[in-house]
Amino acid sequence: MRDAVTSLIRNYDNTGRYLDREALSTLKSYFDGGTGRVKAATVISANAASIVKEAGITLFEQVPELIRPGGNAYTTRRYAACLRDMDYYLRYSSYALVAGSVDVLDERVLQGLRETYNSLGVPIGPTVVGVQIMKDLVKAKVAEAGIEGVDFLDQPFDYITRELSEVSI
Ligand SMILES: CCC1=C(C)/C(=C/C2=NC(=C\c3[nH]c(/C=C4\NC(=O)[C@H](C)[C@H]4CC)c(C)c3CCC(=O)O)/C(CCC(=O)O)=C2C)NC1=O
């Protein structure tokens, strides 16, 4: 699992180079955003349960057939599995924000996920709608907390969306 710093060092080490101007500017922007990343992750941790709950309610309002008979989130077990998945996306997104890298998402969340979803009939479209709803809730909460300079907030959520959507039909 890599973060912004270890990825960069790995690239430079692979070619035996000292860090150059470009590397330093990448590092500077990562460190400059560091406090904001940590603060944003703290807001997520403090509000995780309510973010997941609210995102679930909004998702099922927007796509009510999910929780009707025949829907993939119908039955208590599958409803709970759906919210649990949303919680996974939120928690790992908070890690990715702190790391300044989506590597943790690739390694721990997205690997093999599409195949699992396809085999269980979990619909990808509504899943990414749920991820985007959580992104908006996180952005609202972070803004409410008065945390600025956090243009990186979209990154993990949009990455999950892109990676999940890509190979699905
Ligand atoms: C940390 C990485 C990680 C992820 C991401 C993960 C996802 C994941 N979600 C699953 C199931 C599931 N995922 C959903 C999710 C949904 N259904 C819907 O209609 C909605 C669109 C959506 C919620 C937004 C549902 C309902 C199931 C259960 C499906 C079933 O068993 O029939 C399963 C199958 C095994 C199980 O039920 O636990 C996995 C592996 N597991 C992991 O370890």
JSON list of C-alpha atoms and ligand atoms in Angstrom, two decimals:
[
{"chain": "A", "resi": 1, "resn": "MET", "atom": "CA", "xyz": [0.00, 0.00, 0.00]},
{"chain": "A", "resi": 2, "resn": "ARG", "atom": "CA", "xyz": [1.45, 3.34, -1.01]},
{"chain": "A", "resi": 3, "resn": "ASP", "atom": "CA", "xyz": [0.82, 6.98, -0.20]},
{"chain": "A", "resi": 4, "resn": "ALA", "atom": "CA", "xyz": [1.72, 10.08, -2.17]},
{"chain": "A", "resi": 5, "resn": "VAL", "atom": "CA", "xyz": [5.25, 10.15, -0.77]},
{"chain": "A", "resi": 6, "resn": "THR", "atom": "CA", "xyz": [6.14, 6.50, -1.11]},
{"chain": "A", "resi": 7, "resn": "SER", "atom": "CA", "xyz": [4.76, 6.38, -4.68]},
{"chain": "A", "resi": 8, "resn": "LEU", "atom": "CA", "xyz": [6.91, 9.31, -5.66]},
{"chain": "A", "resi": 9, "resn": "ILE", "atom": "CA", "xyz": [10.03, 7.91, -4.03]},
{"chain": "A", "resi": 10, "resn": "ARG", "atom": "CA", "xyz": [9.42, 4.59, -5.70]},
{"chain": "A", "resi": 11, "resn": "ASN", "atom": "CA", "xyz": [9.25, 6.23, -9.12]},
{"chain": "A", "resi": 12, "resn": "TYR", "atom": "CA", "xyz": [12.47, 8.11, -8.56]},
{"chain": "A", "resi": 13, "resn": "ASP", "atom": "CA", "xyz": [14.25, 5.14, -7.08]},
{"chain": "A", "resi": 14, "resn": "ASN", "atom": "CA", "xyz": [13.26, 2.98, -10.04]},
{"chain": "A", "resi": 15, "resn": "THR", "atom": "CA", "xyz": [15.29, 5.23, -12.27]},
{"chain": "A", "resi": 16, "resn": "GLY", "atom": "CA", "xyz": [17.97, 6.10, -9.71]},
{"chain": "A", "resi": 17, "resn": "ARG", "atom": "CA", "xyz": [17.21, 9.80, -9.74]},
{"chain": "A", "resi": 18, "resn": "TYR", "atom": "CA", "xyz": [17.47, 12.39, -7.01]},
{"chain": "A", "resi": 19, "resn": "LEU", "atom": "CA", "xyz": [14.24, 14.26, -6.36]},
{"chain": "A", "resi": 20, "resn": "ASP", "atom": "CA", "xyz": [13.98, 17.10, -8.86]},
{"chain": "A", "resi": 21, "resn": "ARG", "atom": "CA", "xyz": [11.99, 20.30, -9.05]},
{"chain": "A", "resi": 22, "resn": "GLU", "atom": "CA", "xyz": [8.87, 18.47, -10.20]},
{"chain": "A", "resi": 23, "resn": "ALA", "atom": "CA", "xyz": [9.11, 15.97, -7.35]},
{"chain": "A", "resi": 24, "resn": "LEU", "atom": "CA", "xyz": [9.56, 18.75, -4.84]},
{"chain": "A", "resi": 25, "resn": "SER", "atom": "CA", "xyz": [6.54, 20.58, -6.12]},
{"chain": "A", "resi": 26, "resn": "THR", "atom": "CA", "xyz": [4.43, 17.41, -5.86]},
{"chain": "A", "resi": 27, "resn": "LEU", "atom": "CA", "xyz": [5.69, 16.90, -2.32]},
{"chain": "A", "resi": 28, "resn": "LYS", "atom": "CA", "xyz": [5.09, 20.51, -1.41]},
{"chain": "A", "resi": 29, "resn": "SER", "atom": "CA", "xyz": [1.49, 20.35, -2.55]},
{"chain": "A", "resi": 30, "resn": "TYR", "atom": "CA", "xyz": [0.94, 17.11, -0.63]},
{"chain": "A", "resi": 31, "resn": "PHE", "atom": "CA", "xyz": [2.40, 18.54, 2.57]},
{"chain": "A", "resi": 32, "resn": "ASP", "atom": "CA", "xyz": [0.64, 21.88, 2.14]},
{"chain": "A", "resi": 33, "resn": "GLY", "atom": "CA", "xyz": [-2.66, 20.04, 1.94]},
{"chain": "A", "resi": 34, "resn": "GLY", "atom": "CA", "xyz": [-1.72, 17.74, 4.83]},
{"chain": "A", "resi": 35, "resn": "THR", "atom": "CA", "xyz": [-3.59, 19.50, 7.59]},
{"chain": "A", "resi": 36, "resn": "GLY", "atom": "CA", "xyz": [-6.69, 19.77, 5.41]},
{"chain": "A", "resi": 37, "resn": "ARG", "atom": "CA", "xyz": [-6.51, 16.06, 4.61]},
{"chain": "A", "resi": 38, "resn": "VAL", "atom": "CA", "xyz": [-6.28, 15.12, 8.25]},
{"chain": "A", "resi": 39, "resn": "LYS", "atom": "CA", "xyz": [-9.06, 17.52, 9.22]},
{"chain": "A", "resi": 40, "resn": "ALA", "atom": "CA", "xyz": [-11.33, 16.19, 6.48]},
{"chain": "A", "resi": 41, "resn": "ALA", "atom": "CA", "xyz": [-10.68, 12.61, 7.59]},
{"chain": "A", "resi": 42, "resn": "THR", "atom": "CA", "xyz": [-11.52, 13.62, 11.15]},
{"chain": "A", "resi": 43, "resn": "VAL", "atom": "CA", "xyz": [-14.83, 15.08, 10.00]},
{"chain": "A", "resi": 44, "resn": "ILE", "atom": "CA", "xyz": [-15.58, 11.84, 8.15]},
{"chain": "A", "resi": 45, "resn": "SER", "atom": "CA", "xyz": [-14.73, 9.69, 11.18]},
{"chain": "A", "resi": 46, "resn": "ALA", "atom": "CA", "xyz": [-16.89, 11.79, 13.48]},
{"chain": "A", "resi": 47, "resn": "ASN", "atom": "CA", "xyz": [-19.88, 11.64, 11.11]},
{"chain": "A", "resi": 48, "resn": "ALA", "atom": "CA", "xyz": [-19.48, 8.28, 9.41]},
{"chain": "A", "resi": 49, "resn": "ALA", "atom": "CA", "xyz": [-22.57, 6.61, 10.80]},
{"chain": "A", "resi": 50, "resn": "SER", "atom": "CA", "xyz": [-24.85, 9.52, 9.95]},
{"chain": "A", "resi": 51, "resn": "ILE", "atom": "CA", "xyz": [-23.31, 10.01, 6.50]},
{"chain": "A", "resi": 52, "resn": "VAL", "atom": "CA", "xyz": [-23.90, 6.35, 5.61]},
{"chain": "A", "resi": 53, "resn": "LYS", "atom": "CA", "xyz": [-27.40, 6.40, 7.01]},
{"chain": "A", "resi": 54, "resn": "GLU", "atom": "CA", "xyz": [-28.38, 9.59, 5.23]},
{"chain": "A", "resi": 55, "resn": "ALA", "atom": "CA", "xyz": [-26.80, 8.46, 1.95]},
{"chain": "A", "resi": 56, "resn": "GLY", "atom": "CA", "xyz": [-28.76, 5.19, 2.20]},
{"chain": "A", "resi": 57, "resn": "ILE", "atom": "CA", "xyz": [-32.04, 7.01, 2.75]},
{"chain": "A", "resi": 58, "resn": "THR", "atom": "CA", "xyz": [-31.36, 9.33, -0.18]},
{"chain": "A", "resi": 59, "resn": "LEU", "atom": "CA", "xyz": [-30.30, 6.47, -2.45]},
{"chain": "A", "resi": 60, "resn": "PHE", "atom": "CA", "xyz": [-33.43, 4.43, -1.67]},
{"chain": "A", "resi": 61, "resn": "GLU", "atom": "CA", "xyz": [-35.57, 7.50, -2.25]},
{"chain": "A", "resi": 62, "resn": "GLN", "atom": "CA", "xyz": [-33.95, 8.02, -5.63]},
{"chain": "A", "resi": 63, "resn": "VAL", "atom": "CA", "xyz": [-34.00, 4.34, -6.63]},
{"chain": "A", "resi": 64, "resn": "PRO", "atom": "CA", "xyz": [-36.88, 2.84, -4.61]},
{"chain": "A", "resi": 65, "resn": "GLU", "atom": "CA", "xyz": [-37.00, -0.38, -6.62]},
{"chain": "A", "resi": 66, "resn": "LEU", "atom": "CA", "xyz": [-33.76, -1.46, -4.89]},
{"chain": "A", "resi": 67, "resn": "ILE", "atom": "CA", "xyz": [-35.67, -2.17, -1.67]},
{"chain": "A", "resi": 68, "resn": "ARG", "atom": "CA", "xyz": [-38.81, -3.56, -3.24]},
{"chain": "A", "resi": 69, "resn": "PRO", "atom": "CA", "xyz": [-39.30, -7.31, -3.76]},
{"chain": "A", "resi": 70, "resn": "GLY", "atom": "CA", "xyz": [-36.88, -8.35, -6.49]},
{"chain": "A", "resi": 71, "resn": "GLY", "atom": "CA", "xyz": [-34.55, -5.44, -5.73]},
{"chain": "A", "resi": 72, "resn": "ASN", "atom": "CA", "xyz": [-30.97, -6.24, -4.83]},
{"chain": "A", "resi": 73, "resn": "ALA", "atom": "CA", "xyz": [-31.21, -4.52, -1.41]},
{"chain": "A", "resi": 74, "resn": "TYR", "atom": "CA", "xyz": [-34.58, -6.13, -0.59]},
{"chain": "A", "resi": 75, "resn": "THR", "atom": "CA", "xyz": [-34.60, -8.15, 2.67]},
{"chain": "A", "resi": 76, "resn": "THR", "atom": "CA", "xyz": [-32.97, -6.99, 5.87]},
{"chain": "A", "resi": 77, "resn": "ARG", "atom": "CA", "xyz": [-29.81, -8.95, 5.18]},
{"chain": "A", "resi": 78, "resn": "ARG", "atom": "CA", "xyz": [-29.20, -7.39, 1.79]},
{"chain": "A", "resi": 79, "resn": "TYR", "atom": "CA", "xyz": [-30.23, -3.92, 2.96]},
{"chain": "A", "resi": 80, "resn": "ALA", "atom": "CA", "xyz": [-27.63, -4.23, 5.72]},
{"chain": "A", "resi": 81, "resn": "ALA", "atom": "CA", "xyz": [-25.03, -5.52, 3.24]},
{"chain": "A", "resi": 82, "resn": "CYS", "atom": "CA", "xyz": [-25.66, -2.50, 1.04]},
{"chain": "A", "resi": 83, "resn": "LEU", "atom": "CA", "xyz": [-25.14, -0.04, 3.89]},
{"chain": "A", "resi": 84, "resn": "ARG", "atom": "CA", "xyz": [-22.09, -1.96, 5.00]},
{"chain": "A", "resi": 85, "resn": "ASP", "atom": "CA", "xyz": [-20.64, -1.60, 1.49]},
{"chain": "A", "resi": 86, "resn": "MET", "atom": "CA", "xyz": [-21.32, 2.14, 1.61]},
{"chain": "A", "resi": 87, "resn": "ASP", "atom": "CA", "xyz": [-19.51, 2.26, 4.93]},
{"chain": "A", "resi": 88, "resn": "TYR", "atom": "CA", "xyz": [-16.52, 0.47, 3.36]},
{"chain": "A", "resi": 89, "resn": "TYR", "atom": "CA", "xyz": [-16.39, 3.06, 0.57]},
{"chain": "A", "resi": 90, "resn": "LEU", "atom": "CA", "xyz": [-16.52, 5.89, 3.06]},
{"chain": "A", "resi": 91, "resn": "ARG", "atom": "CA", "xyz": [-13.91, 4.49, 5.43]},
{"chain": "A", "resi": 92, "resn": "TYR", "atom": "CA", "xyz": [-11.44, 3.60, 2.69]},
{"chain": "A", "resi": 93, "resn": "SER", "atom": "CA", "xyz": [-12.00, 6.99, 1.06]},
{"chain": "A", "resi": 94, "resn": "SER", "atom": "CA", "xyz": [-10.97, 8.63, 4.31]},
{"chain": "A", "resi": 95, "resn": "TYR", "atom": "CA", "xyz": [-7.75, 6.57, 4.27]},
{"chain": "A", "resi": 96, "resn": "ALA", "atom": "CA", "xyz": [-7.12, 7.53, 0.64]},
{"chain": "A", "resi": 97, "resn": "LEU", "atom": "CA", "xyz": [-7.60, 11.19, 1.50]},
{"chain": "A", "resi": 98, "resn": "VAL", "atom": "CA", "xyz": [-4.99, 11.05, 4.23]},
{"chain": "A", "resi": 99, "resn": "ALA", "atom": "CA", "xyz": [-2.60, 9.05, 2.04]},
{"chain": "A", "resi": 100, "resn": "GLY", "atom": "CA", "xyz": [-3.06, 11.43, -0.89]},
{"chain": "A", "resi": 101, "resn": "SER", "atom": "CA", "xyz": [-3.27, 8.29, -3.02]},
{"chain": "A", "resi": 102, "resn": "VAL", "atom": "CA", "xyz": [-5.93, 5.93, -4.30]},
{"chain": "A", "resi": 103, "resn": "ASP", "atom": "CA", "xyz": [-3.60, 2.97, -3.98]},
{"chain": "A", "resi": 104, "resn": "VAL", "atom": "CA", "xyz": [-5.37, 1.75, -0.85]},
{"chain": "A", "resi": 105, "resn": "LEU", "atom": "CA", "xyz": [-8.64, 1.67, -2.82]},
{"chain": "A", "resi": 106, "resn": "ASP", "atom": "CA", "xyz": [-7.11, -0.43, -5.57]},
{"chain": "A", "resi": 107, "resn": "GLU", "atom": "CA", "xyz": [-5.54, -2.82, -3.14]},
{"chain": "A", "resi": 108, "resn": "ARG", "atom": "CA", "xyz": [-8.21, -3.25, -0.49]},
{"chain": "A", "resi": 109, "resn": "VAL", "atom": "CA", "xyz": [-11.53, -2.34, -2.09]},
{"chain": "A", "resi": 110, "resn": "LEU", "atom": "CA", "xyz": [-11.72, -2.47, -5.84]},
{"chain": "A", "resi": 111, "resn": "GLN", "atom": "CA", "xyz": [-9.79, -5.61, -6.62]},
{"chain": "A", "resi": 112, "resn": "GLY", "atom": "CA", "xyz": [-12.26, -8.22, -7.83]},
{"chain": "A", "resi": 113, "resn": "LEU", "atom": "CA", "xyz": [-15.22, -6.12, -6.73]},
{"chain": "A", "resi": 114, "resn": "ARG", "atom": "CA", "xyz": [-16.91, -5.81, -10.12]},
{"chain": "A", "resi": 115, "resn": "GLU", "atom": "CA", "xyz": [-16.78, -9.58, -10.54]},
{"chain": "A", "resi": 116, "resn": "THR", "atom": "CA", "xyz": [-18.32, -10.07, -7.09]},
{"chain": "A", "resi": 117, "resn": "TYR", "atom": "CA", "xyz": [-21.01, -7.52, -7.81]},
{"chain": "A", "resi": 118, "resn": "ASN", "atom": "CA", "xyz": [-21.79, -9.00, -11.19]},
{"chain": "A", "resi": 119, "resn": "SER", "atom": "CA", "xyz": [-22.05, -12.50, -9.80]},
{"chain": "A", "resi": 120, "resn": "LEU", "atom": "CA", "xyz": [-24.42, -11.38, -7.01]},
{"chain": "A", "resi": 121, "resn": "GLY", "atom": "CA", "xyz": [-26.43, -9.09, -9.26]},
{"chain": "A", "resi": 122, "resn": "VAL", "atom": "CA", "xyz": [-25.49, -6.00, -7.23]},
{"chain": "A", "resi": 123, "resn": "PRO", "atom": "CA", "xyz": [-26.25, -3.15, -9.63]},
{"chain": "A", "resi": 124, "resn": "ILE", "atom": "CA", "xyz": [-23.26, -0.88, -10.23]},
{"chain": "A", "resi": 125, "resn": "GLY", "atom": "CA", "xyz": [-25.21, 2.19, -11.37]},
{"chain": "A", "resi": 126, "resn": "PRO", "atom": "CA", "xyz": [-27.04, 2.72, -8.07]},
{"chain": "A", "resi": 127, "resn": "THR", "atom": "CA", "xyz": [-23.90, 1.83, -6.12]},
{"chain": "A", "resi": 128, "resn": "VAL", "atom": "CA", "xyz": [-22.00, 4.71, -7.67]},
{"chain": "A", "resi": 129, "resn": "VAL", "atom": "CA", "xyz": [-25.01, 6.97, -7.11]},
{"chain": "A", "resi": 130, "resn": "GLY", "atom": "CA", "xyz": [-24.62, 6.08, -3.41]},
{"chain": "A", "resi": 131, "resn": "VAL", "atom": "CA", "xyz": [-20.90, 6.87, -3.53]},
{"chain": "A", "resi": 132, "resn": "GLN", "atom": "CA", "xyz": [-21.59, 10.25, -5.12]},
{"chain": "A", "resi": 133, "resn": "ILE", "atom": "CA", "xyz": [-24.25, 11.04, -2.51]},
{"chain": "A", "resi": 134, "resn": "MET", "atom": "CA", "xyz": [-21.69, 10.33, 0.22]},
{"chain": "A", "resi": 135, "resn": "LYS", "atom": "CA", "xyz": [-19.18, 12.57, -1.55]},
{"chain": "A", "resi": 136, "resn": "ASP", "atom": "CA", "xyz": [-21.66, 15.45, -1.49]},
{"chain": "A", "resi": 137, "resn": "LEU", "atom": "CA", "xyz": [-22.49, 14.85, 2.17]},
{"chain": "A", "resi": 138, "resn": "VAL", "atom": "CA", "xyz": [-18.79, 14.78, 3.08]},
{"chain": "A", "resi": 139, "resn": "LYS", "atom": "CA", "xyz": [-18.15, 18.00, 1.18]},
{"chain": "A", "resi": 140, "resn": "ALA", "atom": "CA", "xyz": [-21.06, 19.69, 2.93]},
{"chain": "A", "resi": 141, "resn": "LYS", "atom": "CA", "xyz": [-19.88, 18.55, 6.38]},
{"chain": "A", "resi": 142, "resn": "VAL", "atom": "CA", "xyz": [-16.28, 19.61, 5.70]},
{"chain": "A", "resi": 143, "resn": "ALA", "atom": "CA", "xyz": [-17.48, 23.01, 4.47]},
{"chain": "A", "resi": 144, "resn": "GLU", "atom": "CA", "xyz": [-19.72, 23.32, 7.54]},
{"chain": "A", "resi": 145, "resn": "ALA", "atom": "CA", "xyz": [-16.67, 22.70, 9.72]},
{"chain": "A", "resi": 146, "resn": "GLY", "atom": "CA", "xyz": [-15.00, 25.67, 8.03]},
{"chain": "A", "resi": 147, "resn": "ILE", "atom": "CA", "xyz": [-12.15, 23.61, 6.55]},
{"chain": "A", "resi": 148, "resn": "GLU", "atom": "CA", "xyz": [-10.72, 25.23, 3.43]},
{"chain": "A", "resi": 149, "resn": "GLY", "atom": "CA", "xyz": [-8.36, 24.27, 0.62]},
{"chain": "A", "resi": 150, "resn": "VAL", "atom": "CA", "xyz": [-9.78, 20.79, 0.21]},
{"chain": "A", "resi": 151, "resn": "ASP", "atom": "CA", "xyz": [-10.15, 20.44, -3.57]},
{"chain": "A", "resi": 152, "resn": "PHE", "atom": "CA", "xyz": [-8.87, 16.88, -3.16]},
{"chain": "A", "resi": 153, "resn": "LEU", "atom": "CA", "xyz": [-12.10, 15.73, -1.47]},
{"chain": "A", "resi": 154, "resn": "ASP", "atom": "CA", "xyz": [-13.65, 14.45, -4.69]},
{"chain": "A", "resi": 155, "resn": "GLN", "atom": "CA", "xyz": [-10.72, 12.23, -5.60]},
{"chain": "A", "resi": 156, "resn": "PRO", "atom": "CA", "xyz": [-11.38, 8.93, -3.81]},
{"chain": "A", "resi": 157, "resn": "PHE", "atom": "CA", "xyz": [-15.13, 9.02, -4.45]},
{"chain": "A", "resi": 158, "resn": "ASP", "atom": "CA", "xyz": [-14.70, 9.82, -8.12]},
{"chain": "A", "resi": 159, "resn": "TYR", "atom": "CA", "xyz": [-12.02, 7.16, -8.40]},
{"chain": "A", "resi": 160, "resn": "ILE", "atom": "CA", "xyz": [-14.32, 4.48, -6.97]},
{"chain": "A", "resi": 161, "resn": "THR", "atom": "CA", "xyz": [-17.04, 5.65, -9.34]},
{"chain": "A", "resi": 162, "resn": "ARG", "atom": "CA", "xyz": [-14.77, 5.53, -12.36]},
{"chain": "A", "resi": 163, "resn": "GLU", "atom": "CA", "xyz": [-13.22, 2.19, -11.55]},
{"chain": "A", "resi": 164, "resn": "LEU", "atom": "CA", "xyz": [-16.53, 0.52, -10.74]},
{"chain": "A", "resi": 165, "resn": "SER", "atom": "CA", "xyz": [-18.34, 1.94, -13.76]},
{"chain": "A", "resi": 166, "resn": "GLU", "atom": "CA", "xyz": [-15.65, 1.23, -16.31]},
{"chain": "A", "resi": 167, "resn": "VAL", "atom": "CA", "xyz": [-15.90, -2.48, -16.82]},
{"chain": "A", "resi": 168, "resn": "SER", "atom": "CA", "xyz": [-19.59, -2.85, -16.10]},
{"chain": "A", "resi": 169, "resn": "ILE", "atom": "CA", "xyz": [-21.84, -2.98, -19.11]},
{"chain": "B", "resi": 1, "resn": "LIG", "atom": "C1", "xyz": [-13.59, -3.63, 2.04]},
{"chain": "B", "resi": 1, "resn": "LIG", "atom": "C2", "xyz": [-13.80, -4.13, 0.66]},
{"chain": "B", "resi": 1, "resn": "LIG", "atom": "C3", "xyz": [-15.07, -4.90, 0.45]},
{"chain": "B", "resi": 1, "resn": "LIG", "atom": "C4", "xyz": [-16.14, -4.56, -0.33]},
{"chain": "B", "resi": 1, "resn": "LIG", "atom": "C5", "xyz": [-16.26, -3.32, -1.14]},
{"chain": "B", "resi": 1, "resn": "LIG", "atom": "C6", "xyz": [-17.08, -5.63, -0.28]},
{"chain": "B", "resi": 1, "resn": "LIG", "atom": "C7", "xyz": [-18.26, -5.70, -1.00]},
{"chain": "B", "resi": 1, "resn": "LIG", "atom": "C8", "xyz": [-19.20, -6.78, -1.05]},
{"chain": "B", "resi": 1, "resn": "LIG", "atom": "N1", "xyz": [-20.52, -6.59, -1.13]},
{"chain": "B", "resi": 1, "resn": "LIG", "atom": "C9", "xyz": [-21.16, -7.78, -1.15]},
{"chain": "B", "resi": 1, "resn": "LIG", "atom": "C10", "xyz": [-22.55, -8.01, -1.18]},
{"chain": "B", "resi": 1, "resn": "LIG", "atom": "C11", "xyz": [-23.59, -7.05, -1.33]},
{"chain": "B", "resi": 1, "resn": "LIG", "atom": "N2", "xyz": [-23.49, -5.74, -1.66]},
{"chain": "B", "resi": 1, "resn": "LIG", "atom": "C12", "xyz": [-24.73, -5.18, -1.74]},
{"chain": "B", "resi": 1, "resn": "LIG", "atom": "C13", "xyz": [-24.90, -3.77, -2.08]},
{"chain": "B", "resi": 1, "resn": "LIG", "atom": "C14", "xyz": [-25.91, -3.11, -2.72]},
{"chain": "B", "resi": 1, "resn": "LIG", "atom": "N3", "xyz": [-27.05, -3.65, -3.26]},
{"chain": "B", "resi": 1, "resn": "LIG", "atom": "C15", "xyz": [-27.80, -2.68, -3.82]},
{"chain": "B", "resi": 1, "resn": "LIG", "atom": "O1", "xyz": [-28.88, -2.86, -4.38]},
{"chain": "B", "resi": 1, "resn": "LIG", "atom": "C16", "xyz": [-27.21, -1.35, -3.68]},
{"chain": "B", "resi": 1, "resn": "LIG", "atom": "C17", "xyz": [-27.07, -0.65, -4.99]},
{"chain": "B", "resi": 1, "resn": "LIG", "atom": "C18", "xyz": [-25.86, -1.65, -3.02]},
{"chain": "B", "resi": 1, "resn": "LIG", "atom": "C19", "xyz": [-25.56, -0.76, -1.80]},
{"chain": "B", "resi": 1, "resn": "LIG", "atom": "C20", "xyz": [-25.24, 0.63, -2.23]},
{"chain": "B", "resi": 1, "resn": "LIG", "atom": "C21", "xyz": [-25.69, -6.18, -1.41]},
{"chain": "B", "resi": 1, "resn": "LIG", "atom": "C22", "xyz": [-27.18, -6.04, -1.30]},
{"chain": "B", "resi": 1, "resn": "LIG", "atom": "C23", "xyz": [-24.97, -7.37, -1.16]},
{"chain": "B", "resi": 1, "resn": "LIG", "atom": "C24", "xyz": [-25.53, -8.72, -0.79]},
{"chain": "B", "resi": 1, "resn": "LIG", "atom": "C25", "xyz": [-25.92, -9.42, -2.07]},
{"chain": "B", "resi": 1, "resn": "LIG", "atom": "C26", "xyz": [-26.38, -10.84, -1.82]},
{"chain": "B", "resi": 1, "resn": "LIG", "atom": "O2", "xyz": [-25.80, -11.52, -0.95]},
{"chain": "B", "resi": 1, "resn": "LIG", "atom": "O3", "xyz": [-27.30, -11.25, -2.51]},
{"chain": "B", "resi": 1, "resn": "LIG", "atom": "C27", "xyz": [-20.18, -8.81, -1.10]},
{"chain": "B", "resi": 1, "resn": "LIG", "atom": "C28", "xyz": [-20.47, -10.30, -1.12]},
{"chain": "B", "resi": 1, "resn": "LIG", "atom": "C29", "xyz": [-20.22, -10.95, 0.21]},
{"chain": "B", "resi": 1, "resn": "LIG", "atom": "C30", "xyz": [-21.05, -10.37, 1.32]},
{"chain": "B", "resi": 1, "resn": "LIG", "atom": "O4", "xyz": [-22.29, -10.33, 1.20]},
{"chain": "B", "resi": 1, "resn": "LIG", "atom": "O5", "xyz": [-20.46, -9.91, 2.29]},
{"chain": "B", "resi": 1, "resn": "LIG", "atom": "C31", "xyz": [-18.95, -8.19, -1.06]},
{"chain": "B", "resi": 1, "resn": "LIG", "atom": "C32", "xyz": [-17.61, -8.88, -1.06]},
{"chain": "B", "resi": 1, "resn": "LIG", "atom": "N4", "xyz": [-16.60, -6.57, 0.58]},
{"chain": "B", "resi": 1, "resn": "LIG", "atom": "C33", "xyz": [-15.40, -6.17, 1.05]},
{"chain": "B", "resi": 1, "resn": "LIG", "atom": "O6", "xyz": [-14.66, -6.79, 1.88]}
]
